Tab-separated table of C-alpha atoms in Angstrom:
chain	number	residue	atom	x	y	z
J	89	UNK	CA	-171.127	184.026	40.174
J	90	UNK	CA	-171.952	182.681	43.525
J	91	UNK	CA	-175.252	182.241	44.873
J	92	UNK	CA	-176.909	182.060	48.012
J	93	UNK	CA	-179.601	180.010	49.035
J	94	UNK	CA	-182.740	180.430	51.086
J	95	UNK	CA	-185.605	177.701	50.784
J	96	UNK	CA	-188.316	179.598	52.352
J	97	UNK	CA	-188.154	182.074	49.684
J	98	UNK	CA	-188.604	179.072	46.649
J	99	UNK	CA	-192.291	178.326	45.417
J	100	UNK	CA	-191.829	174.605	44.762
J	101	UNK	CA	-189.531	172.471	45.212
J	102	UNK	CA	-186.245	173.296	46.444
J	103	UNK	CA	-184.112	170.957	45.288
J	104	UNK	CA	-185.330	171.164	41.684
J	105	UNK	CA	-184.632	174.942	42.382
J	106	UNK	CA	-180.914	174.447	42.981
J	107	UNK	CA	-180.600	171.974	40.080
J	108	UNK	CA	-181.684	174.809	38.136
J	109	UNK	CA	-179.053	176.942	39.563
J	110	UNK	CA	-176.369	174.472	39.967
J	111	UNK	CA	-176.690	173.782	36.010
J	112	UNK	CA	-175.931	177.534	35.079
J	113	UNK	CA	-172.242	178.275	34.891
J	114	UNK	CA	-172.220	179.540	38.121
J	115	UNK	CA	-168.604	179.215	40.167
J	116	UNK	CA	-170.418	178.103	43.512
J	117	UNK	CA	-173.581	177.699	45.487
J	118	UNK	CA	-173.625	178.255	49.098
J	119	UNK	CA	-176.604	176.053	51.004
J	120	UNK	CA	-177.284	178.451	53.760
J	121	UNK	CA	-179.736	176.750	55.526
J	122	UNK	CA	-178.395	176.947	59.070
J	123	UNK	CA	-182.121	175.639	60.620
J	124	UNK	CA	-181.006	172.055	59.107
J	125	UNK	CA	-179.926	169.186	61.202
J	126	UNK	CA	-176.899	168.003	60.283
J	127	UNK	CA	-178.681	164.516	59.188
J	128	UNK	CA	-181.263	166.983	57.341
J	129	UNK	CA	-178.071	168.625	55.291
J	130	UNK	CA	-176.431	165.763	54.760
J	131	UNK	CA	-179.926	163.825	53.454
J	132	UNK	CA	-180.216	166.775	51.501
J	133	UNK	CA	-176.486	166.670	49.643
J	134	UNK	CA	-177.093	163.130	48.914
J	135	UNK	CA	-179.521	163.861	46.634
J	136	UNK	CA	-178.110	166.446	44.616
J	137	UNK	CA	-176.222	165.982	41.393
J	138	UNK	CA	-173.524	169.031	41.770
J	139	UNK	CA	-172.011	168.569	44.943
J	140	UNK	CA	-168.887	170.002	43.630
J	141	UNK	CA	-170.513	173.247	43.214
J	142	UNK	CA	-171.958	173.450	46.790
J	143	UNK	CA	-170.480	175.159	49.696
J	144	UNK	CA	-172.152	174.529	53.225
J	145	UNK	CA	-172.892	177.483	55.596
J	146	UNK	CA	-174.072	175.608	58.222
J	147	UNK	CA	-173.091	175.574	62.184
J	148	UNK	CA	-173.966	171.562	62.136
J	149	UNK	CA	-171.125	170.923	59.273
J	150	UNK	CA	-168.002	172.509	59.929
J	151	UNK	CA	-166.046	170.198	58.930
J	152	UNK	CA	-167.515	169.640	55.324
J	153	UNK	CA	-164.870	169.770	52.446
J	154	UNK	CA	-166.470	173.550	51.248
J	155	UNK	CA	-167.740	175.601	53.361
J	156	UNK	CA	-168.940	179.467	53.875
J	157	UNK	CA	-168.427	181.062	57.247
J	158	UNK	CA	-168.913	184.686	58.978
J	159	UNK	CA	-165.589	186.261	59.753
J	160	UNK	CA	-166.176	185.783	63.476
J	161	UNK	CA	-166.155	181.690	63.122
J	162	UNK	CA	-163.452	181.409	60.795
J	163	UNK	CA	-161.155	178.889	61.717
J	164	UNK	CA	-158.748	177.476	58.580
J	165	UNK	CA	-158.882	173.785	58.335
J	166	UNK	CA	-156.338	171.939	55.944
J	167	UNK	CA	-158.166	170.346	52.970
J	168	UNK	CA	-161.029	172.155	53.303
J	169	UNK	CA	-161.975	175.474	51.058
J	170	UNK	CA	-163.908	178.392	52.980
J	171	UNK	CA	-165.508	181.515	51.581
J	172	UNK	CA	-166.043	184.005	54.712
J	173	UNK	CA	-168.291	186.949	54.683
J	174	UNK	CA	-166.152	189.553	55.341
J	175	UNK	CA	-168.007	193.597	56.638
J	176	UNK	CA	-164.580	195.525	56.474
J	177	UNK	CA	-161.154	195.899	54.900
J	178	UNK	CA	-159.056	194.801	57.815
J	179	UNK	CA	-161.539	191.422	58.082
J	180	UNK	CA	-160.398	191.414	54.541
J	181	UNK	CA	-156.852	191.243	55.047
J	182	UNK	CA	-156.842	189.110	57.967
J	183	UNK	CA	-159.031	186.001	56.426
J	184	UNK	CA	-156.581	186.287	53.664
J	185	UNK	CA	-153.582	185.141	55.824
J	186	UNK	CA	-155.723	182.724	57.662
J	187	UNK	CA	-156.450	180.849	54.600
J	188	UNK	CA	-159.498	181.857	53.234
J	189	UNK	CA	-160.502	180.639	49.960
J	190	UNK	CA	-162.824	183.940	48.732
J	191	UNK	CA	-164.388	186.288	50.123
J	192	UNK	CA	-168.066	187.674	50.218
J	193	UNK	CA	-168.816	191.065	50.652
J	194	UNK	CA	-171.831	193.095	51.845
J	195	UNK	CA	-174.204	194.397	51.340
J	196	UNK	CA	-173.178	196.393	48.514
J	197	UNK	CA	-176.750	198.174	47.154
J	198	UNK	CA	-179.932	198.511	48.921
J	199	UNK	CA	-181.692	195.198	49.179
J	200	UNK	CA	-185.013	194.322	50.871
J	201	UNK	CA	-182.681	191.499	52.927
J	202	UNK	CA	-181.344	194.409	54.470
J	203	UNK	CA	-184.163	196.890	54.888
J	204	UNK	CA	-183.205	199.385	56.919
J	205	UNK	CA	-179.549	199.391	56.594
J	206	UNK	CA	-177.976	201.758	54.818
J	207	UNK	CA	-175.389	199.961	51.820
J	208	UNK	CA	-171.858	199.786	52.015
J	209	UNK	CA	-171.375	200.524	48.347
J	210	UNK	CA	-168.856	200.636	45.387
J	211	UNK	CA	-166.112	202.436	46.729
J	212	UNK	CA	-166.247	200.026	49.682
J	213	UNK	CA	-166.159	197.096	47.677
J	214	UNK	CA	-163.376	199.242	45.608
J	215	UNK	CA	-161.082	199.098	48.982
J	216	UNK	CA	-161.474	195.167	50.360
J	217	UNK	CA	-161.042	194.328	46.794
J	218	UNK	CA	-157.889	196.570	46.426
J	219	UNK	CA	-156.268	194.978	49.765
J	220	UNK	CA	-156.788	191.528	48.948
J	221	UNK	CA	-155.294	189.400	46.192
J	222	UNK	CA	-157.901	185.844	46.351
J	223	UNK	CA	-161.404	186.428	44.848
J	224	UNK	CA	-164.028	189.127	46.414
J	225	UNK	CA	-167.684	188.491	45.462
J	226	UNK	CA	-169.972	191.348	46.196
J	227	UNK	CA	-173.558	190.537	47.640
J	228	UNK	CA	-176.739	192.575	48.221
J	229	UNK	CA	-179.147	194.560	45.599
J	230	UNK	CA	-176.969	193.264	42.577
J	231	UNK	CA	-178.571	192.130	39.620
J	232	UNK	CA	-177.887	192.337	35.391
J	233	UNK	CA	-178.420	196.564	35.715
J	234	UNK	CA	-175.575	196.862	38.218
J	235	UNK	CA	-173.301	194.157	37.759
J	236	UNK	CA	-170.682	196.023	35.533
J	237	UNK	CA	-170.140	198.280	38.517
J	238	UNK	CA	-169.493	195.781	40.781
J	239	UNK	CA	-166.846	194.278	38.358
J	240	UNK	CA	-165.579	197.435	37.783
J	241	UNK	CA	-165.056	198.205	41.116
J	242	UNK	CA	-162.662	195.031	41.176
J	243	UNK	CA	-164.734	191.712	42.561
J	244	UNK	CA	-163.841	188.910	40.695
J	245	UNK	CA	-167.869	188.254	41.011
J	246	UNK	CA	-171.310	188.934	41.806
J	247	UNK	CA	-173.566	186.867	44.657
J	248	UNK	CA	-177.032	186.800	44.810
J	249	UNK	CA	-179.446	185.238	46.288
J	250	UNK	CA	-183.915	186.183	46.093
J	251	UNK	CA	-183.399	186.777	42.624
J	252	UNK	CA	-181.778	183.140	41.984
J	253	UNK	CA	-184.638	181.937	44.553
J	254	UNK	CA	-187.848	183.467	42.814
J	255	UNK	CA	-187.650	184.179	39.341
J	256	UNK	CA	-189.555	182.132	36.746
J	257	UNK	CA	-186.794	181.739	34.523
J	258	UNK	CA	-183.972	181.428	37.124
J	259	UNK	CA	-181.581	180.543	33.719
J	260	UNK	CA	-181.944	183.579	31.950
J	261	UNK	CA	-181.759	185.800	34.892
J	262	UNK	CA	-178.610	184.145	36.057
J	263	UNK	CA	-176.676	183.855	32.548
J	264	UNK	CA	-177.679	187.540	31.961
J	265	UNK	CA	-175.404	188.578	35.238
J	266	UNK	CA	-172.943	185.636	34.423
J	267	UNK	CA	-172.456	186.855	31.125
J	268	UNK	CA	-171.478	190.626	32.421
J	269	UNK	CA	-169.040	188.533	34.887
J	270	UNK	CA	-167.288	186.594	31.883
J	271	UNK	CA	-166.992	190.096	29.662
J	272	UNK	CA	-164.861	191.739	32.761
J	273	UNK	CA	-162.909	188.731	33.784
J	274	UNK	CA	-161.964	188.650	30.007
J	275	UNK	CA	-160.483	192.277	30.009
J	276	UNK	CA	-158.647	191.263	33.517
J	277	UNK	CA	-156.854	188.773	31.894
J	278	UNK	CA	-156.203	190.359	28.740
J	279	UNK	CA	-154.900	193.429	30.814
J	280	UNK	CA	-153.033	191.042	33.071
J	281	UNK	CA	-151.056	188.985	29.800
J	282	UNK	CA	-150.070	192.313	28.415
J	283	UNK	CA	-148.323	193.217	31.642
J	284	UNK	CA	-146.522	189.978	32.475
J	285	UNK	CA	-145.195	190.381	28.625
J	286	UNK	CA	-144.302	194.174	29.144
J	287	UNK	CA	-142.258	193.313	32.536
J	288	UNK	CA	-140.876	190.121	30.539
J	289	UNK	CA	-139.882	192.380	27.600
J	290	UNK	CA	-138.476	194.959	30.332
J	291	UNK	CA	-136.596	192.825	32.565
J	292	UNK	CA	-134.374	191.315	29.202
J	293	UNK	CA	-133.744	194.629	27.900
């Protein structure tokens, strides 16, 4: 699971907010506070206790260790891992060969982050995932009622972001989704073993 930040959405403190969220067994937080100063994001990492979990979207640090990028300012940097929203298949393919480290992908069901636009969907989430081999997580309107979809329609997981933001018991809301995530990656691999041992068994016959 990956999840998105946005302060201005949190009632109380922020950084105990993202404590929260960092302790879950989530894969990644992106800090996507692009109004910071770079002092003000840097202040700000200093005082949290998962920095290996964070990934910066931030114009101000660039050249942080993890960072999460549009397509449009993706530039691949040695040593440093990159998730880069991604709005198409060919976007897809392209940050791929640059060097991308994941991918998000969006919006996927109607969310009230996107009001007005119309979704993108499963099928299109179906295709960037199908032309892409590093991991796709799918962003926008997903929570524990449509999570299996997403999985099913290949992403290796979900993002979200008010949810994770406002909910009184961030925990349970997050493992709930989490928990979908681990049931599907589980019948991935199990699918995957069998056919590495079928082409193994194959190739000495």
């Amino acid at each position: 699971m990956l999840v998105v930040t946005n302060r201005r959405l949190v009632k109380g403190d922020f950084k105990e907010r993202l404590e929260m969220v960092c302790k879950a067994d989530v894969d990644a937080v992106v800090l996507r506070e692009k109004d910071w100063t770079r002092e003000e994001c840097e202040s700000f990492l200093q005082r949290l206790s998962a920095l290996d979990k964070i990934f910066v979207n931030n114009p101000n640090m660039r050249n942080y260790s993890c960072i999460s990028v549009p397509f449009a300012e993706f530039e691949y940097k040695k040593d440093v891992k990159t998730i880069v929203s991604v709005h198409s298949e060919e976007e897809a393919e392209i940050a791929e060969k640059k060097g991308a480290s994941a991918l998000m992908v969006g919006h996927i069901f109607a969310t009230d982050c996107k009001k007005g636009l119309p979704p993108r969907g499963l099928e299109f989430l179906n295709k960037v995932c199908s032309a892409v081999s590093i991991p796709v997580f799918a962003i926008g309107g997903i929570d524990a009622t449509n999570a299996r979809y997403v999985m099913e329609a290949g992403a290796f997981g979900c993002a979200v972001m008010s949810g994770a933001m406002t909910k009184d018991n961030v925990s349970e809301y997050l493992e709930k989704i989490i928990e979908i995530e681990r049931i599907y990656r589980s019948k991935k691999e199990r699918l995957s073993d069998m056919a590495s041992k079928l082409f193994a068994r194959i190739a000495s016959d």
